[in-house]
Amino acid sequence: MNRYIAFIILILLAIPSLYAIDDNIDSLNQKAVKAYQDKEYQTALSDFIRIEKQGVIDANLFYNMGNCYFRLEQLGMSILYYKKALKVNPTHSLAKKNLDFAFTLTRDKIESSDSGALEKILKNLYHSFSLNTLALISIILFALLVLLLIIMQTLYRFKDKSLPVFFIFLIIIFLAATVIITSMKYSAYHKNSDAVIIALTAVGFSGPGAEYTRVFTIHEGMTCNIEDKNENWVLIKLPNGIGGWIESNLLKRVSL
Amino acid sequence: MKKFLCLFIISLFSVVFAADIEVDAYVNRTTIGVNDILEYTISISGENADKIGTPELPNINGFRNGGVSTSSSSSYTYSGGKFNASVTKEYVYSLIPQKTGRLTIPSITLKYKKKSYKTRTIKIHVVQGSNEPAPKTSNSYSQQKDNSSEKLSDNLFIEVEVSDNTPYQNEPVTIKYTMYSRYNVTSLSFKEDQAYTGFWKEDVFTPSKINFKRTNKNGVIFNRMVLKEVALFPALSGKVVVEPLAMSVDIQTNSRSFFSFGSSQTYTIKSKPVTFNIKSLPENAPDNFTGAVGAFRMNSSISETEMKVGEPFTWSVTLTGKGNFNNLELGKLPEVNHLRFFDPETSTQVANNKVSGSKTISYLVMPQEVGTFQVPSLSFAYFDYQKKKYQTLKTPVYKIEVAEGDQKILTSSTSQSIVSQENFDIGFIVDSSLQNQSLLLHSPLYWFIVILLFLAFPFTVIMQKRYDSLSSDQDYQRQKLAAKVLKKYLKLADDHHKQGNQNFYSAVQSGLSSYLTDKLKIAKGSRIEDIISAAVEKEIPEELIFELEMLFRKCNEARFMPGGFSKENIDNDYNKLQSIISELSKLKLRRKK
């Protein structure tokens, strides 16, 4: 029995090694940060891009890249990267602040649909946990559940089981809630329908082609949802509900 | 009867006639000079003449209405046995000619009791200059026959002096009206207020009393008096005409005879109109140009450059030069954080000519925080009409050092201020080592742990089941206890071995035999032979059995031969014992079915 516990502890100790990053990449990151501090934003950005190409997913990295783009006056790209940072870590307050500031500089006013107080609280709750935190919470809850079941099976074997059963039900409810939210977040994480306009101007048409009726004109930094794709054209929906087709190279998806 | 009827009709007529009015119009002269003023009179007479309001004069081509004066007289006549009251009302209009030529004053229609009355039309001939005849006066100057003229306009006139007829917009110009007279002027009055349409006007000089000075003009002696002086700042560009100045002058006329005292006669004289050709300002105006035109110099000063928080200092800017000081605006003050500029105190001093002067703007500035600050440069742009180009004046930037003030606690009169964000920018980058924040849900380890946890419960259940079945088995319990008993004896044996004591063997024998009886599940206290045979039955390897037999035999020997074993023997046997026990413990004995 002791052997099994030792094995589990060993595995748990191995978790941090998942997040470990190559020393080379870390030194490249240091170099890029230094370049940024020396106001050489182009150099810093190209180093950051090299790190990103290595498959590193880090909220701070995306946040820093957003700052580089902002300094290089590429508003659309900076908004894209702040959104990426927030996708990795929805609680990244610096990225949230910078995104809000960048939104004030876009030519199109970006309205966020007003929602009720309860909806706001739920939304905040939903956004205050990252996917990894939720995954961690659900596995801990699951472990607790298993532990309680074992205790019930052993220590309470010949006793009144009402107390452990109560706790087991409580944990089952919490676990179900976390699993549901986690799966919701997971599907949202993989939807990749969020996009940011990176071209200075983008014209929306009623169909996939410039020969259709012109529907709207949007500018760099505007956010939208991609709903459909047709060769080089995508159907997007703006936050205020207007929809139209634009050329797919004018926008970039907020994907990791 | 017929007579009565006739009388009635006559009386009826008289009533009708009595209610009637008569309207007439006449002028004082039919030929006037363009500088003269025509008096046009409408007289209304009749019983109810005063019940008609002032007639409205239509626009008369070539004339401008210069106002109206009213006089009335009444007379009573006795006719037909009753009094008839007749009122005559006269409305005297001053008509100012606007051009020369033959002009017509049209007929004017008056309505009274649903009846219309028409005045006659009057033809007027307007000639150049003034056609007013010179009055006969006893003036001594007119005795000089050579220069005297019979025309009034040569002896009484207003001369206009203009500083510049083609100024720029807003450039100050002055107009000076001077009256020259060769008569004895007893009283003077301005006919009407001049309208200076298109100009900002500042009065420079207005006389308070008649004050003539003798002067020689072109060899003729005149009495000279300045009537009016104004400074004008043109607001519009293009051709702008300033209306002539009209004066009503009372002149003492010659006494005709010894007994008659001279009487005074009133004349109206006008100056020439002034025509300006105002040039508009050039296009390339600086951004902060607010319309100031003139010639300026700017000075600024600061009372202190080192102060403590809360100690105010004054920063004053002075503009001197020529221009419209009353309408001067300085550039906007740039905002400086932590320097509070109170509303400035502005003082303007303008010289008597209303053109040159100075304007001082004093700001009281209160430093609110510690640090080095800059009092910003204040710029003032104007158009220099002498150099004919735009100029921008700037005050120097003052650097001030603000030290920590003595006053740590704000007095109640100073309100607390809310910290405000001075500028907005994005946050600074984060300098932290990178972590691959890939999804936990994507890692195999996560799902491995989940599966492990899933298996944990069934595993415990199985384990418990097994434990239950074992604990119900007596022999199993003995087997478990065996190891404990053996351990106890071995500890004893170990102690004896270290001392090289012969008691070692007895401890080994009792320990081993008790262990083996439990292990082999035979009755306690069995003899050695029984133990060995049971061991053979349980398929224990033959070598091990042989070793056991050897060890037991030695134990027996030791019991019967005390002191027969050396230290080396004990060491040797101790090692053998250890190997036997380790072999035994490795063996898995099959449970009895």
XYZ file of C-alpha atoms in Angstrom, chain B residues 74-532:
459
model
C -54.001 126.389 -32.464
C -56.430 129.154 -33.420
C -60.095 129.709 -32.713
C -62.455 131.352 -35.180
C -65.992 132.479 -34.575
C -68.301 131.878 -37.449
C -71.901 130.954 -37.805
C -72.582 131.522 -34.152
C -70.021 129.088 -32.778
C -66.281 128.737 -32.182
C -64.239 126.623 -34.453
C -61.022 125.406 -32.950
C -58.288 124.823 -35.503
C -55.051 123.101 -34.633
C -52.040 123.166 -36.914
C -49.396 120.582 -36.368
C -46.069 120.770 -38.156
C -43.668 117.886 -38.522
C -40.235 119.058 -39.588
C -38.036 116.340 -41.057
C -34.327 116.789 -41.591
C -33.511 115.188 -44.894
C -29.862 114.634 -45.623
C -28.994 114.502 -49.350
C -27.068 111.421 -50.377
C -26.277 112.443 -53.926
C -26.409 115.380 -56.293
C -28.936 115.899 -59.086
C -32.633 116.565 -59.492
C -34.538 114.630 -56.859
C -38.205 114.337 -56.070
C -39.884 114.057 -52.709
C -42.943 111.964 -53.482
C -46.430 112.584 -52.348
C -47.144 111.332 -48.868
C -50.483 109.818 -48.061
C -52.148 110.277 -44.653
C -55.244 108.454 -43.576
C -57.746 109.985 -41.231
C -61.261 108.731 -40.576
C -61.151 106.438 -43.590
C -60.180 109.327 -45.848
C -56.812 109.661 -47.549
C -55.015 112.988 -47.791
C -52.135 113.445 -50.159
C -49.330 115.974 -49.998
C -47.935 117.478 -53.131
C -44.711 116.166 -54.695
C -41.729 118.492 -54.394
C -38.794 118.705 -56.748
C -35.382 119.403 -55.188
C -32.164 120.289 -56.965
C -29.099 119.091 -55.083
C -25.856 120.768 -56.103
C -22.239 120.170 -55.113
C -20.959 121.800 -51.936
C -23.100 124.013 -49.835
C -25.541 126.447 -51.244
C -26.220 128.175 -47.989
C -25.837 131.901 -48.369
C -23.498 133.575 -45.995
C -25.216 135.568 -43.310
C -24.553 139.226 -42.960
C -22.488 139.516 -39.894
C -20.608 142.066 -37.964
C -17.740 139.706 -37.750
C -14.506 141.596 -37.911
C -12.748 138.966 -40.014
C -15.183 139.321 -42.867
C -14.101 142.902 -43.167
C -11.126 141.652 -45.099
C -12.803 142.073 -48.433
C -10.115 140.254 -50.429
C -10.687 136.877 -48.935
C -14.264 137.075 -47.942
C -16.716 134.982 -49.808
C -20.401 135.341 -50.058
C -20.928 131.645 -49.666
C -21.475 130.198 -46.192
C -19.476 127.099 -46.979
C -16.329 129.143 -47.463
C -16.638 130.793 -44.103
C -17.952 127.974 -41.939
C -16.843 124.454 -42.568
C -15.655 121.246 -40.926
C -12.354 119.815 -41.993
C -11.680 116.091 -41.645
C -8.217 114.700 -40.978
C -7.734 110.945 -41.395
C -4.507 109.230 -40.313
C -4.735 106.542 -42.980
C -7.371 105.892 -45.626
C -6.182 102.421 -46.516
C -5.638 100.650 -43.214
C -5.552 96.918 -42.598
C -8.408 95.314 -40.786
C -8.179 96.162 -37.060
C -5.368 98.622 -37.695
C -6.034 101.705 -35.596
C -6.898 104.884 -37.553
C -7.922 108.266 -36.193
C -10.400 110.769 -37.602
C -10.213 114.349 -36.396
C -13.018 116.822 -37.126
C -12.037 120.500 -36.917
C -14.427 123.390 -37.391
C -13.203 126.536 -39.067
C -15.380 129.572 -38.713
C -15.206 133.230 -39.555
C -18.420 134.003 -37.664
C -19.284 134.565 -34.128
C -20.536 131.183 -33.109
C -22.791 131.382 -30.087
C -23.742 127.762 -29.693
C -22.909 124.397 -31.192
C -24.609 121.075 -31.023
C -24.173 117.697 -32.664
C -27.075 117.075 -34.992
C -27.082 113.327 -34.519
C -24.852 110.544 -33.358
C -22.673 109.287 -36.124
C -22.971 105.584 -36.783
C -19.601 103.989 -37.411
C -20.856 100.873 -39.119
C -18.058 98.370 -39.619
C -15.759 99.891 -37.034
C -14.904 99.471 -33.402
C -14.935 103.069 -32.145
C -13.083 104.626 -29.258
C -13.744 108.290 -28.471
C -10.510 110.181 -28.196
C -11.731 113.739 -27.759
C -15.100 115.408 -27.315
C -15.187 119.134 -26.398
C -17.020 120.191 -23.298
C -17.399 123.870 -24.222
C -16.952 126.162 -27.157
C -13.302 126.937 -27.390
C -12.188 128.658 -30.586
C -8.594 129.522 -31.274
C -7.400 131.952 -33.863
C -5.547 130.393 -36.685
C -4.300 131.344 -40.088
C -5.419 129.009 -42.789
C -4.082 129.680 -46.262
C -3.688 133.360 -45.439
C -7.148 133.714 -44.025
C -7.776 134.137 -40.335
C -10.230 131.601 -38.950
C -11.524 130.554 -35.595
C -10.616 126.937 -35.184
C -12.026 124.359 -32.853
C -11.598 120.590 -32.674
C -15.074 119.088 -32.611
C -14.402 115.451 -32.314
C -11.619 112.920 -32.508
C -12.179 109.180 -32.686
C -9.955 106.146 -32.998
C -11.398 103.506 -35.287
C -10.544 99.861 -35.636
C -12.010 98.544 -38.905
C -13.817 95.270 -38.466
C -14.619 94.642 -42.101
C -12.521 94.756 -45.193
C -13.384 96.553 -48.398
C -14.866 99.984 -49.044
C -16.433 101.444 -45.917
C -17.848 104.976 -45.668
C -18.047 106.915 -42.434
C -21.028 109.211 -42.498
C -20.418 112.952 -42.348
C -20.507 114.783 -39.069
C -23.477 117.160 -38.929
C -23.416 120.184 -36.624
C -26.086 122.677 -35.811
C -24.404 126.064 -35.488
C -25.930 129.274 -34.121
C -24.349 132.348 -35.663
C -24.853 135.853 -34.429
C -26.039 137.970 -37.395
C -25.368 141.559 -38.092
C -27.558 144.149 -36.443
C -29.459 145.761 -39.235
C -29.868 149.151 -37.554
C -28.810 150.950 -34.509
C -31.888 149.875 -32.575
C -32.000 146.298 -33.545
C -29.753 143.935 -31.663
C -28.289 141.246 -33.704
C -30.212 138.013 -33.775
C -28.819 134.554 -34.059
C -29.483 132.291 -36.955
C -29.167 128.505 -36.984
C -27.328 126.718 -39.736
C -26.646 123.096 -40.233
C -23.279 122.191 -41.649
C -21.835 118.831 -42.505
C -18.371 117.476 -42.920
C -17.374 115.455 -45.947
C -17.927 111.702 -45.606
C -14.757 109.662 -45.134
C -14.188 106.713 -47.400
C -11.892 103.954 -46.258
C -10.461 101.216 -48.385
C -9.753 98.589 -45.789
C -7.272 95.929 -46.713
C -7.934 92.436 -45.420
C -5.167 90.658 -43.540
C -2.885 88.264 -45.446
C -3.764 84.602 -45.545
C -0.812 83.055 -43.761
C -1.989 83.781 -40.235
C -0.401 81.753 -37.440
C -2.644 79.312 -35.555
C -2.821 81.327 -32.393
C -3.686 84.587 -34.166
C -6.825 86.044 -32.618
C -7.079 89.210 -34.671
C -4.725 91.616 -32.960
C -3.260 94.208 -35.302
C -0.705 96.750 -34.299
C 2.869 96.997 -33.176
C 3.642 95.341 -29.889
C 6.419 94.401 -27.542
C 6.014 91.757 -24.861
C 7.747 91.535 -21.489
C 7.273 89.008 -18.761
C 8.541 88.589 -15.254
C 8.263 86.136 -12.436
C 8.353 87.118 -8.789
C 10.272 84.095 -7.527
C 11.900 81.006 -8.944
C 12.344 79.069 -5.697
C 9.468 78.552 -3.352
C 7.771 76.083 -1.101
C 4.590 74.158 -1.746
C 1.625 76.408 -1.174
C 3.571 79.659 -1.522
C 2.149 81.541 -4.474
C 4.187 83.579 -6.926
C 3.171 86.058 -9.572
C 3.900 85.698 -13.223
C 3.072 88.767 -15.206
C 3.075 89.401 -18.916
C 3.011 92.959 -20.286
C 2.188 93.981 -23.825
C 3.056 97.498 -24.888
C 2.716 99.250 -28.209
C 0.005 100.380 -30.572
C -3.213 98.588 -31.169
C -6.688 98.023 -29.853
C -5.863 97.298 -26.257
C -9.436 97.066 -25.155
C -10.032 94.115 -27.434
C -6.760 92.314 -26.976
C -6.642 88.629 -26.156
C -3.554 86.761 -25.136
C -3.006 83.162 -26.172
C -4.402 80.339 -24.158
C -2.453 79.258 -21.149
C -1.162 75.701 -21.477
C -2.059 73.525 -18.509
C 0.691 72.495 -16.167
C 0.183 69.744 -13.672
C 0.674 70.695 -10.066
C 0.746 74.415 -10.825
C -2.550 76.071 -10.118
C -3.105 79.263 -12.077
C -5.655 81.527 -10.517
C -7.789 83.757 -12.706
C -5.463 86.478 -13.942
C -5.680 90.091 -13.004
C -5.689 92.208 -16.147
C -4.939 95.889 -16.222
C -5.099 97.936 -19.383
C -3.657 101.382 -19.731
C -4.507 103.233 -22.902
C -3.049 106.593 -23.788
C -5.346 109.521 -24.636
C -5.115 108.717 -28.298
C -6.725 105.312 -27.556
C -4.210 103.670 -29.806
C -1.033 103.209 -27.852
C -0.969 101.732 -24.411
C -0.117 98.664 -22.419
C -1.865 95.613 -21.062
C -0.584 93.638 -18.095
C -1.845 90.188 -17.205
C -0.775 88.930 -13.801
C -1.261 85.306 -12.881
C -1.110 84.213 -9.297
C 0.362 80.732 -9.426
C 0.256 78.248 -6.576
C 2.680 75.310 -6.711
C 0.903 72.285 -5.299
C 3.572 69.617 -5.382
C 7.295 69.323 -4.769
C 9.505 69.278 -7.827
C 10.915 71.239 -10.716
C 8.276 72.732 -12.931
C 8.200 74.967 -15.953
C 6.016 77.992 -16.230
C 4.951 77.643 -19.848
C 5.665 80.091 -22.576
C 2.744 82.285 -23.465
C 2.626 83.257 -27.091
C 0.895 86.178 -28.706
C 0.491 86.517 -32.445
C -0.383 89.779 -34.136
C -0.200 91.445 -37.499
C 2.354 94.177 -37.649
C 0.843 96.765 -39.994
C 4.093 98.671 -40.259
C 6.134 95.647 -41.308
C 3.091 94.238 -43.123
C 3.555 90.721 -41.750
C 2.536 88.461 -38.881
C 4.680 88.393 -35.788
C 4.626 86.049 -32.837
C 5.893 87.101 -29.437
C 6.747 84.556 -26.806
C 7.523 84.808 -23.152
C 10.496 82.820 -21.921
C 9.941 79.547 -20.090
C 10.664 79.959 -16.393
C 11.953 77.046 -14.407
C 10.857 76.974 -10.812
C 11.997 74.830 -7.932
C 9.344 73.905 -5.422
C 10.491 72.612 -2.059
C 8.487 70.807 0.593
C 6.235 73.261 2.333
C 6.111 73.845 6.093
C 2.414 73.278 6.180
C 1.907 69.568 6.537
C -1.723 69.649 7.521
C -4.107 71.362 5.209
C -6.148 74.075 6.751
C -9.861 73.730 6.433
C -9.966 76.355 3.744
C -7.833 74.322 1.367
C -9.898 71.595 -0.131
C -8.451 68.147 -0.571
C -7.817 67.107 -4.099
C -8.482 63.781 -5.669
C -5.467 62.205 -7.300
C -6.122 62.327 -11.000
C -4.507 60.360 -13.770
C -2.240 62.702 -15.641
C -1.604 60.609 -18.723
C -2.651 57.306 -20.117
C -0.381 54.642 -21.498
C -0.170 50.896 -21.723
C 1.353 49.029 -18.826
C 5.012 48.009 -18.831
C 6.074 44.557 -19.974
C 6.345 41.681 -17.550
C 9.842 40.339 -16.967
C 9.354 36.787 -15.756
C 10.674 33.457 -16.835
C 8.376 31.735 -19.257
C 6.129 28.856 -18.344
C 4.477 26.717 -20.897
C 0.919 27.230 -19.912
C -0.399 24.482 -22.099
C -3.651 22.966 -21.075
C -3.657 20.510 -18.234
C -6.493 18.800 -20.021
C -4.102 18.051 -22.877
C -1.452 16.441 -20.711
C -1.466 12.594 -20.488
C -0.344 12.812 -16.866
C -3.599 14.526 -15.925
C -5.678 11.783 -17.417
C -3.355 9.157 -15.915
C -4.065 10.590 -12.451
C -7.760 10.636 -13.224
C -7.667 6.967 -14.205
C -5.594 6.194 -11.118
C -8.178 7.858 -8.936
C -10.918 6.005 -10.754
C -9.160 2.727 -9.965
C -8.388 3.640 -6.353
C -11.827 2.837 -4.999
C -12.308 -0.570 -6.632
C -8.750 -1.343 -5.589
C -9.526 -0.576 -1.951
C -12.671 -2.647 -2.122
C -10.748 -5.603 -3.499
C -7.994 -5.167 -0.955
C -10.488 -5.063 1.847
C -12.237 -8.190 0.644
C -8.910 -10.012 0.650
C -8.017 -8.733 4.058
C -11.358 -9.915 5.376
C -10.954 -13.437 4.116
C -7.408 -13.645 5.523
C -8.281 -12.326 8.919
C -10.929 -15.011 9.268
C -8.136 -17.667 8.844
C -6.447 -18.639 12.217
C -3.342 -20.078 10.623
C -2.827 -16.903 8.662
C -2.841 -15.023 11.940
C -0.228 -17.361 13.357
C 1.954 -16.937 10.311
C 1.769 -13.201 10.730
C 2.661 -13.499 14.412
C 5.581 -15.860 13.645
C 7.730 -13.156 12.240
C 7.210 -11.048 15.345
C 8.238 -13.896 17.726
C 11.271 -14.698 15.665
C 12.325 -11.092 15.697
C 12.206 -11.060 19.494
C 14.406 -14.149 19.831
C 16.798 -13.025 17.208
C 17.309 -9.767 19.072
C 18.186 -11.818 22.148
C 20.486 -14.025 20.082
C 22.145 -10.985 18.632
C 22.901 -9.620 22.077
C 24.423 -12.918 23.163
C 26.411 -13.159 19.985
C 28.000 -9.807 20.572
C 29.094 -10.907 24.015
C 30.359 -14.253 22.644
C 28.007 -15.917 25.089
C 26.931 -19.538 24.773
C 23.318 -18.551 25.600
C 23.183 -17.548 21.969
C 22.357 -21.070 20.992
C 19.511 -21.466 23.390
C 17.938 -18.213 22.106
C 18.393 -19.378 18.524
C 16.809 -22.723 19.248
C 13.719 -21.421 21.000
C 13.272 -18.581 18.477
C 13.632 -20.772 15.398
C 11.501 -23.563 16.685
C 8.692 -21.231 17.684
C 8.889 -19.450 14.310
C 8.849 -22.654 12.366
C 5.917 -24.160 14.281
C 3.845 -21.065 13.442
C 5.060 -20.942 9.878
C 4.469 -24.617 9.245
C 1.218 -24.534 11.159
C 1.991 -27.384 13.531
C 1.373 -27.624 17.292
C 3.486 -25.421 19.504
C 6.226 -27.146 21.496
C 6.732 -29.826 18.834
C 10.055 -31.546 18.919
C 12.841 -30.698 16.465
C 12.282 -33.949 14.605
C 8.595 -33.163 14.139
C 9.441 -29.704 12.849
C 11.921 -31.087 10.313
